[in-house]
PDB file of C-alpha atoms in Angstrom:
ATOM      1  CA  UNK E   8     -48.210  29.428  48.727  1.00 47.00           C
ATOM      2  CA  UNK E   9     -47.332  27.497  52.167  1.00 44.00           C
ATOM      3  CA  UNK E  10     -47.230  24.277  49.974  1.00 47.00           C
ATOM      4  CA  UNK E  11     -45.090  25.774  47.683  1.00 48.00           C
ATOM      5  CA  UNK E  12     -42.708  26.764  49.781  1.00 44.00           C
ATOM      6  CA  UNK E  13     -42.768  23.251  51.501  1.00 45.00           C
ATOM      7  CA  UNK E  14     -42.234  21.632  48.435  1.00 48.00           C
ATOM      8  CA  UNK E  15     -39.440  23.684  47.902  1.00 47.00           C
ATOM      9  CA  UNK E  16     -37.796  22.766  51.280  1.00 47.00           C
ATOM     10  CA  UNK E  17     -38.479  19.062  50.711  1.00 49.00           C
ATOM     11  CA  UNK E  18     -36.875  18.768  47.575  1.00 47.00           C
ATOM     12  CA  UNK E  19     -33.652  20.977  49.085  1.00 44.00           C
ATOM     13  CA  UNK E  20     -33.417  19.263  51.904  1.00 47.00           C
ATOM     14  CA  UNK E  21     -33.641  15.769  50.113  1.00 43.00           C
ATOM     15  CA  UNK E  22     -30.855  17.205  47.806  1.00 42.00           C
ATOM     16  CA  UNK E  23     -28.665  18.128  50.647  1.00 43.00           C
ATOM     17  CA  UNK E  24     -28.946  14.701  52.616  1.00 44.00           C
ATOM     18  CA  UNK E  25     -28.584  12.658  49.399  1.00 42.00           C
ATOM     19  CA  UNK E  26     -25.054  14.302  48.670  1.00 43.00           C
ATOM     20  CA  UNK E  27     -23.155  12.292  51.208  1.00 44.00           C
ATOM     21  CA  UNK E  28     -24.553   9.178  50.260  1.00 40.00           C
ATOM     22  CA  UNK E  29     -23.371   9.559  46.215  1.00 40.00           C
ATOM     23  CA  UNK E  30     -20.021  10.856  47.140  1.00 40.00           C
ATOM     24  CA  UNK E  31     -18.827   8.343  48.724  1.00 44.00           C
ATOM     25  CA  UNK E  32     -15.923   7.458  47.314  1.00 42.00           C
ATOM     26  CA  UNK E  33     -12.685   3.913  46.828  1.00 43.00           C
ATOM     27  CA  UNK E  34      -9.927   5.735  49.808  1.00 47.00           C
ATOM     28  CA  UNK E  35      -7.271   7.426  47.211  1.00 55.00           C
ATOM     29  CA  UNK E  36     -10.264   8.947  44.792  1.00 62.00           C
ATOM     30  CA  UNK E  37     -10.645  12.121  44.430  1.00 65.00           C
ATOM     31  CA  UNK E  38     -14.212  13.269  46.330  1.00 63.00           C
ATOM     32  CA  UNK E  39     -16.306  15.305  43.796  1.00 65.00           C
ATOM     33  CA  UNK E  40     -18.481  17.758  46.073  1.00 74.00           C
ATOM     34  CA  UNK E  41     -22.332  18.837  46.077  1.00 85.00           C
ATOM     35  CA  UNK E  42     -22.736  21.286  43.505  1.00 88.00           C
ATOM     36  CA  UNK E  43     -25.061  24.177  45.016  1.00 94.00           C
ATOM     37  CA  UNK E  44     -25.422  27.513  42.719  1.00 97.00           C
ATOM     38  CA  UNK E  45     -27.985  30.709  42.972  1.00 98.00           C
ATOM     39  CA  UNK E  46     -29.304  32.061  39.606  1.00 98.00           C
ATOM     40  CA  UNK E  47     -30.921  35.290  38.916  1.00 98.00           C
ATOM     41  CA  UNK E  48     -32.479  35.933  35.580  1.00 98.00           C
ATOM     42  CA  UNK E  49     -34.302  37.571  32.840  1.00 98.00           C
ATOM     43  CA  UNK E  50     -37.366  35.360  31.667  1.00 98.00           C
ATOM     44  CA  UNK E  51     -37.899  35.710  28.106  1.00 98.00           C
ATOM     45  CA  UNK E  52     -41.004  34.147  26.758  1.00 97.00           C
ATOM     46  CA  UNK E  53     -40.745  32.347  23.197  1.00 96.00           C
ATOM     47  CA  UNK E  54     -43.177  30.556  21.103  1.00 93.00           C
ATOM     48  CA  UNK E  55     -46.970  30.611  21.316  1.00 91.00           C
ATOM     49  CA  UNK E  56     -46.270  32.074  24.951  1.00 94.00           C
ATOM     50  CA  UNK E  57     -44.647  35.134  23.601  1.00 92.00           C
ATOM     51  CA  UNK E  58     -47.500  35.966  20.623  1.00 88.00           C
ATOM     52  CA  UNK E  59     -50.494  34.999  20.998  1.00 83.00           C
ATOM     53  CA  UNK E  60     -53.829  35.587  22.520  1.00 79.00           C
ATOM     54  CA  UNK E  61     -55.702  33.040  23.907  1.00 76.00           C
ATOM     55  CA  UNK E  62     -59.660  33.581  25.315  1.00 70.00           C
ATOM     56  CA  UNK E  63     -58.955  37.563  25.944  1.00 69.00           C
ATOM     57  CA  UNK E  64     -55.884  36.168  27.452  1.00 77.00           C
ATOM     58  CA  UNK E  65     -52.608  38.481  26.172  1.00 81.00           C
ATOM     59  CA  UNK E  66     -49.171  36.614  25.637  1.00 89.00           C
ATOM     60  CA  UNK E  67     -46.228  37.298  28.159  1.00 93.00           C
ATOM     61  CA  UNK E  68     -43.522  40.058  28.402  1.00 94.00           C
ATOM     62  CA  UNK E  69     -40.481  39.656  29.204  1.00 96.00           C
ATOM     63  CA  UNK E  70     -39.833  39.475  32.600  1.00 97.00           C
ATOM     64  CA  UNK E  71     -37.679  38.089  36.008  1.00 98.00           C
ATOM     65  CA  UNK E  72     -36.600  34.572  37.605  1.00 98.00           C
ATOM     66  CA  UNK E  73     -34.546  33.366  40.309  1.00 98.00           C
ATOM     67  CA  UNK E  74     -33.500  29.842  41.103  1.00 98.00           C
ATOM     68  CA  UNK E  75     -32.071  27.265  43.154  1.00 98.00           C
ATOM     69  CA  UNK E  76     -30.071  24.235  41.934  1.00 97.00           C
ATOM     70  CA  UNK E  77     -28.680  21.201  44.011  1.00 97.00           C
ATOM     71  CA  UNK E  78     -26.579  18.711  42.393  1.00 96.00           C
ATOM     72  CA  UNK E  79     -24.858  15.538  43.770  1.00 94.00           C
ATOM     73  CA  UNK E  80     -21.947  13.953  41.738  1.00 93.00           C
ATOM     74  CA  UNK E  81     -23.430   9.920  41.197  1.00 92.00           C
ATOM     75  CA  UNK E  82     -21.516   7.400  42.138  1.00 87.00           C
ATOM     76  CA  UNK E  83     -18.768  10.239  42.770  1.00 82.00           C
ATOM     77  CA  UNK E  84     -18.964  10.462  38.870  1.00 88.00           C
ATOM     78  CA  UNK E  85     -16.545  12.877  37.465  1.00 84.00           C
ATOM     79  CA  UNK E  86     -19.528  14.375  34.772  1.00 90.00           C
ATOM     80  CA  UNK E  87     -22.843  12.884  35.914  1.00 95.00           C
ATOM     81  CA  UNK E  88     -24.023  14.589  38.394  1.00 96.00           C
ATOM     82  CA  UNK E  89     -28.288  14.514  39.681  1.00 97.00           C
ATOM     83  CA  UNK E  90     -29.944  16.592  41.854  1.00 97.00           C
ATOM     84  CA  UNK E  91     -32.914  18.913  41.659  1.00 97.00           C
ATOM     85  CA  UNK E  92     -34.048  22.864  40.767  1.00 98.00           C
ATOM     86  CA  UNK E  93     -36.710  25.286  41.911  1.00 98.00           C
ATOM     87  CA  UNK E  94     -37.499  27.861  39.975  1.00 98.00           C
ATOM     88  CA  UNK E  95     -39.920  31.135  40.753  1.00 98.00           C
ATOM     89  CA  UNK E  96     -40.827  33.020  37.021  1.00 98.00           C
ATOM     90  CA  UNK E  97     -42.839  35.928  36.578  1.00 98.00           C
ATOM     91  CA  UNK E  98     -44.331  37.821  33.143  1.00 96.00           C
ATOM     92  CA  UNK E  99     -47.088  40.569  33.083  1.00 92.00           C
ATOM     93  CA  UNK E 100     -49.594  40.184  30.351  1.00 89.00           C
ATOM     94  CA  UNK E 101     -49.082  42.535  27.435  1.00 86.00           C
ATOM     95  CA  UNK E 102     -52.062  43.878  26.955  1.00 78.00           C
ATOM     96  CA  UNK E 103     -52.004  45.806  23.775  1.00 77.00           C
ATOM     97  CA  UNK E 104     -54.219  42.978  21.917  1.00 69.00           C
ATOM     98  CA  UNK E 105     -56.579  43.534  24.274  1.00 70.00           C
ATOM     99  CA  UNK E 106     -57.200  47.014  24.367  1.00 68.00           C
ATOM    100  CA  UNK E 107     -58.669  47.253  20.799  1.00 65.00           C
ATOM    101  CA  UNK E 108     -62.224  45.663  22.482  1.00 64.00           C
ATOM    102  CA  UNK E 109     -62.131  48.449  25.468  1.00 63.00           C
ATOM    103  CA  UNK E 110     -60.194  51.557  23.619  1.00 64.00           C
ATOM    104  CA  UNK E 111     -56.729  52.688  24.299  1.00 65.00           C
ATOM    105  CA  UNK E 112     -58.495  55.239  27.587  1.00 70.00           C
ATOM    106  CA  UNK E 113     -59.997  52.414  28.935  1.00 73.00           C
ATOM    107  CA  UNK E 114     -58.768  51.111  32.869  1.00 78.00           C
ATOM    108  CA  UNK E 115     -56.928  48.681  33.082  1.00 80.00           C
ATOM    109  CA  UNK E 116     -55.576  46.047  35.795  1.00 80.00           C
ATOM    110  CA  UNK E 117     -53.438  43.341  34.703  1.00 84.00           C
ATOM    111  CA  UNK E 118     -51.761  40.775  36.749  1.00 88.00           C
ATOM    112  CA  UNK E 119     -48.505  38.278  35.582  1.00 94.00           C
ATOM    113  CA  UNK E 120     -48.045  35.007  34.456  1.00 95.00           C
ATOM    114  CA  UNK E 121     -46.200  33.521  37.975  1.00 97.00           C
ATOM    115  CA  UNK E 122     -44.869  30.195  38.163  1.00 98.00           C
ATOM    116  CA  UNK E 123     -43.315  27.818  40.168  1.00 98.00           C
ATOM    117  CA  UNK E 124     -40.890  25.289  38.552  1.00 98.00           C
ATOM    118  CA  UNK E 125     -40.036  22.045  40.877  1.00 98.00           C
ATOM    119  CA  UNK E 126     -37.843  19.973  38.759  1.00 98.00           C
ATOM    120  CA  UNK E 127     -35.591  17.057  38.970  1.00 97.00           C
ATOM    121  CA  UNK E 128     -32.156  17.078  36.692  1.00 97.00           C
ATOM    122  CA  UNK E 129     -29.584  15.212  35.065  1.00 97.00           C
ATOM    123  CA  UNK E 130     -26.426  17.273  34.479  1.00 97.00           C
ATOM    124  CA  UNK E 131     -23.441  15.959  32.260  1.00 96.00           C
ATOM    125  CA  UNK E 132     -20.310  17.940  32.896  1.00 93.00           C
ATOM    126  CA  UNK E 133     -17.832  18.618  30.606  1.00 92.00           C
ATOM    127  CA  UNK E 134     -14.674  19.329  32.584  1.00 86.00           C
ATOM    128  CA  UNK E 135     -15.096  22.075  35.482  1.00 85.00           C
ATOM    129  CA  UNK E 136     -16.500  24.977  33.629  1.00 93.00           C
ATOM    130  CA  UNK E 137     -19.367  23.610  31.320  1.00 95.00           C
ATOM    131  CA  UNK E 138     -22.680  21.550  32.404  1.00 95.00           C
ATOM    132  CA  UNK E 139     -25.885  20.546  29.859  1.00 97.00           C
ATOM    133  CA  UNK E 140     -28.605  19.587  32.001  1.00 98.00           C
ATOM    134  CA  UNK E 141     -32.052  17.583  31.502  1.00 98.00           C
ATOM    135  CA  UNK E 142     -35.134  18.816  33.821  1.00 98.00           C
ATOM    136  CA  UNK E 143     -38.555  17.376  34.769  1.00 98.00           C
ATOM    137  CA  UNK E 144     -40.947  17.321  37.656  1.00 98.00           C
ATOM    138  CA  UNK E 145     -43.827  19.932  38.192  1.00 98.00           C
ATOM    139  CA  UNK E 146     -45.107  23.402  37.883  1.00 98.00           C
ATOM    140  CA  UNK E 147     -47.318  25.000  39.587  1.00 98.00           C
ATOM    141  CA  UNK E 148     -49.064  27.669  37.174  1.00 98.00           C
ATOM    142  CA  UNK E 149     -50.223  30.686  37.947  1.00 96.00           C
ATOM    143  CA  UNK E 150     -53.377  32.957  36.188  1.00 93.00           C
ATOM    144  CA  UNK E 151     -52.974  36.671  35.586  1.00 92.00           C
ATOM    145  CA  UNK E 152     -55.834  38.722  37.135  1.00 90.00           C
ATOM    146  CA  UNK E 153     -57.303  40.833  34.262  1.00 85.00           C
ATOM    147  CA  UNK E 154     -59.815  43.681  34.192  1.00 85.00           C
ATOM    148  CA  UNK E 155     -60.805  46.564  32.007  1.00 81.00           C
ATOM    149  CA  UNK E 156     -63.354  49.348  32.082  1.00 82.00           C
ATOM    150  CA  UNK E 157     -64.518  51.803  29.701  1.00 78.00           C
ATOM    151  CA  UNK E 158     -67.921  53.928  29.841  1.00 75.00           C
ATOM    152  CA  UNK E 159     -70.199  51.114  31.237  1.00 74.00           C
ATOM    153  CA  UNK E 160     -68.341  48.532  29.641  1.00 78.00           C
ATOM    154  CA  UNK E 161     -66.204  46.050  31.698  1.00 82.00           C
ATOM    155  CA  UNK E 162     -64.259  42.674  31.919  1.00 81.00           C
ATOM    156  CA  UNK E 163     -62.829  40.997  34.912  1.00 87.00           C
ATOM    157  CA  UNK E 164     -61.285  37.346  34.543  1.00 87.00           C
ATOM    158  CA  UNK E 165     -59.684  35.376  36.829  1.00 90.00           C
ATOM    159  CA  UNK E 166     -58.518  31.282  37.322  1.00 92.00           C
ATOM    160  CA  UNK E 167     -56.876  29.286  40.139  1.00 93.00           C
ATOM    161  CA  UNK E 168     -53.679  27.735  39.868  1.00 95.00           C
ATOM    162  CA  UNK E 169     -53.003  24.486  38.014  1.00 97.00           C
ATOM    163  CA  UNK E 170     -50.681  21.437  38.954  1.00 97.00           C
ATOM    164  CA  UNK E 171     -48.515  20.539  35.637  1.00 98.00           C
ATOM    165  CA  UNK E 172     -45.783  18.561  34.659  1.00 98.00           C
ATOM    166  CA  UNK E 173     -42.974  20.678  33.298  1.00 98.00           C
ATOM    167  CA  UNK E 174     -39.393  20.200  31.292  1.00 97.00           C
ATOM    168  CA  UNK E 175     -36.566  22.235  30.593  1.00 98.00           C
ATOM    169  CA  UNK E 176     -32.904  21.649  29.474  1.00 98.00           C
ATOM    170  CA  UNK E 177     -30.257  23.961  30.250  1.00 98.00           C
ATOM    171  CA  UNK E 178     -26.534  24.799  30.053  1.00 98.00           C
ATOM    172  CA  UNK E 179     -24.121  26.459  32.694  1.00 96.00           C
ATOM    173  CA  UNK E 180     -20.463  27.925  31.536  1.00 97.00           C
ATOM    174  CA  UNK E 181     -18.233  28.614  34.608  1.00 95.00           C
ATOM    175  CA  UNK E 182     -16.568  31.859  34.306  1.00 96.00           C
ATOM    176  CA  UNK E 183     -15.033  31.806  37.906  1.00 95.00           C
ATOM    177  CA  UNK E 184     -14.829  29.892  40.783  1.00 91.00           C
ATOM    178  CA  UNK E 185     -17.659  31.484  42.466  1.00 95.00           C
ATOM    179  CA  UNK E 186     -20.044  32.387  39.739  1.00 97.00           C
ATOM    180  CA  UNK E 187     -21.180  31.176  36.340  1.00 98.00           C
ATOM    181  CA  UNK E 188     -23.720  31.821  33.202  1.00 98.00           C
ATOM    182  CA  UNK E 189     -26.805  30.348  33.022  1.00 98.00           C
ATOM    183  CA  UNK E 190     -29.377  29.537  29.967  1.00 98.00           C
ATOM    184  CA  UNK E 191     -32.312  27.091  30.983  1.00 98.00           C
ATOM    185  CA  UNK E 192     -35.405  26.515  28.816  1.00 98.00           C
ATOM    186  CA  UNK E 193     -39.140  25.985  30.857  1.00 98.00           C
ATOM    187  CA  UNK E 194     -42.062  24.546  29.276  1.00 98.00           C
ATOM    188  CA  UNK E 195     -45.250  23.673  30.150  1.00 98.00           C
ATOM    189  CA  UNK E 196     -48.738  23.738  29.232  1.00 97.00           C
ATOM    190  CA  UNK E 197     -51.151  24.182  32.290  1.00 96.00           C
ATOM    191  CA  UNK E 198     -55.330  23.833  32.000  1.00 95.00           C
ATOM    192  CA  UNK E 199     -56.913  27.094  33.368  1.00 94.00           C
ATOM    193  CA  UNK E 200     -60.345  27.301  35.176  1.00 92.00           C
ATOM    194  CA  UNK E 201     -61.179  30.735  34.001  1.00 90.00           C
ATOM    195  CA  UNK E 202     -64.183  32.425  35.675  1.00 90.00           C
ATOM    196  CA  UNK E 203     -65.434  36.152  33.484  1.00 85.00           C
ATOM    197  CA  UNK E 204     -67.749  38.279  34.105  1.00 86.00           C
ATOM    198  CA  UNK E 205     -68.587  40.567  31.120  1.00 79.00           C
ATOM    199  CA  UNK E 206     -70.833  44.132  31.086  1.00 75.00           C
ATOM    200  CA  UNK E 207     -71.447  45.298  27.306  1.00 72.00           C
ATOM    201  CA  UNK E 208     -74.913  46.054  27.736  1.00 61.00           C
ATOM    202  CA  UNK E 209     -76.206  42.627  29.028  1.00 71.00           C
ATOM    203  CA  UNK E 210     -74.264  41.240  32.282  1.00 71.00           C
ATOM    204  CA  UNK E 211     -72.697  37.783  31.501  1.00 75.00           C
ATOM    205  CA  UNK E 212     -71.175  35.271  33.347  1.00 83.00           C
ATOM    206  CA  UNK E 213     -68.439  32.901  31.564  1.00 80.00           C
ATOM    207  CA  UNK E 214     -66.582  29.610  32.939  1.00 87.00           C
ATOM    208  CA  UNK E 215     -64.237  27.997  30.544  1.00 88.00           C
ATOM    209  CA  UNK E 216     -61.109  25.957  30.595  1.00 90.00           C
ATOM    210  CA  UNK E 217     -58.203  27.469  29.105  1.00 88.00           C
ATOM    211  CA  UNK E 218     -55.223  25.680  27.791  1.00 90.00           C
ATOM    212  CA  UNK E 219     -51.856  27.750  27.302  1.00 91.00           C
ATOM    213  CA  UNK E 220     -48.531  27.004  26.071  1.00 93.00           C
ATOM    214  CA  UNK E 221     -46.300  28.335  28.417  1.00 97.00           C
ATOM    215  CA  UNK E 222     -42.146  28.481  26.921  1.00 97.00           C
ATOM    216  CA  UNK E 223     -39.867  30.913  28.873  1.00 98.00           C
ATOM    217  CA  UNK E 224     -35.952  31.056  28.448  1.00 98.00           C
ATOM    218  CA  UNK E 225     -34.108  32.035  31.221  1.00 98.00           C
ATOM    219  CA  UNK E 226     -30.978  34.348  31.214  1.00 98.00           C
ATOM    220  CA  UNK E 227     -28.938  35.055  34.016  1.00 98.00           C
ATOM    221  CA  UNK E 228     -26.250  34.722  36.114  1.00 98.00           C
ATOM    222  CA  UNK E 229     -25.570  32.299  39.104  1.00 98.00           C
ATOM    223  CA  UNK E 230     -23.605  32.206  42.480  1.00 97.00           C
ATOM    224  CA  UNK E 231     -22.115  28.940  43.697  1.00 95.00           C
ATOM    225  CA  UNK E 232     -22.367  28.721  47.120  1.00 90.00           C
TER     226      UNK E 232
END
């Protein structure tokens, strides 16, 4: 988590310094300024990430982001503008596919899908109040804990994190000087190292590798600041 949020400082801070240098502008021009905005969100999973279960792995619920967008006009461009976006996501596991192996009374602890997005973007801008962007760079995946129990029988699975590269595109509509709408599309499609441990009678010990399609849309509104 300490590299995470260093990464996150870095790319800021780089975003910040770098808005100067593309702004400069012929004397008589008009100066476009850094773009800097504040989103909160719902995070909707869609696709394979919304249905399906993968290794005793449930698909996603719907569930929260926030993020943080820095953009620079280029070359002091009235409607290309490039910059840079960290997001944070986070969807719990729906469990309901797995409960038919353990029984509806069975204990359960489930953790949440939790990433964190580190992208680089191209933004066209269509006058003041509307922006399509493009978006790559990383992601740094997070594994949901699981574990169930039921009269003797019990499953606990776990996995590290996994370095990714991730895309999105998104679109912005300016309702106000100071705030705006927000829908950005994540994808990525992280490698898990999953470690179970299994009790049905026999004790067993599983290590697999886990691929997952992982597709969230983003909802929500932003703050300029």
């Amino acid at each position: 988590m300490v590299k995470t949020l260093f990464a996150i400082s870095g790319m800021l801070c780089l975003a910040f310094w770098a808005g100067p240098a593309f702004s400069q502008s012929v004397s008589g021009e008009k100066v476009h300024t850094l773009l800097r905005g504040v989103v909160g969100s719902l995070a909707l999973p869609t696709g394979e990430f919304a249905e399906e279960t993968v290794k005793k792995t449930g698909p996603a619920t719907s569930g929260a982001g926030i993020g943080l967008m820095v953009y620079t006009p280029f070359g002091n461009s009235s409607f290309l503008s490039v910059g840079g976006e960290a997001w944070f996501t986070i969807n719990k596991v729906d469990i309901s596919s797995l409960t038919g192996d353990f029984g509806l009374m069975s204990e359960t602890v489930v953790g949440s899908y939790k990433n964190v997005w580190l992208l680089g973007g191209v933004q066209i801008g269509f006058g003041e109040l509307v922006g399509i962007r493009g978006l790559a760079g990383i992601v740094i995946a997070g594994y949901p804990d699981v574990e169930f129990s039921n009269l003797g029988k019990e499953m606990k699975q776990s996995a590290d994190t996994d370095l990714t590269p991730g895309y999105g595109v998104g679109a912005r509509y300016r309702f106000s000087p100071s705030f705006f709408a927000d829908v950005t599309w994540l994808y990525c499609e992280p490698t898990f190292a999953v470690k179970r441990q299994e009790l049905d009678v026999i004790f067993e010990r599983v290590a697999e590798r886990i691929n997952r399609q992982e597709s969230v849309v983003s909802v929500g509104i932003g703050w300029f600041f």
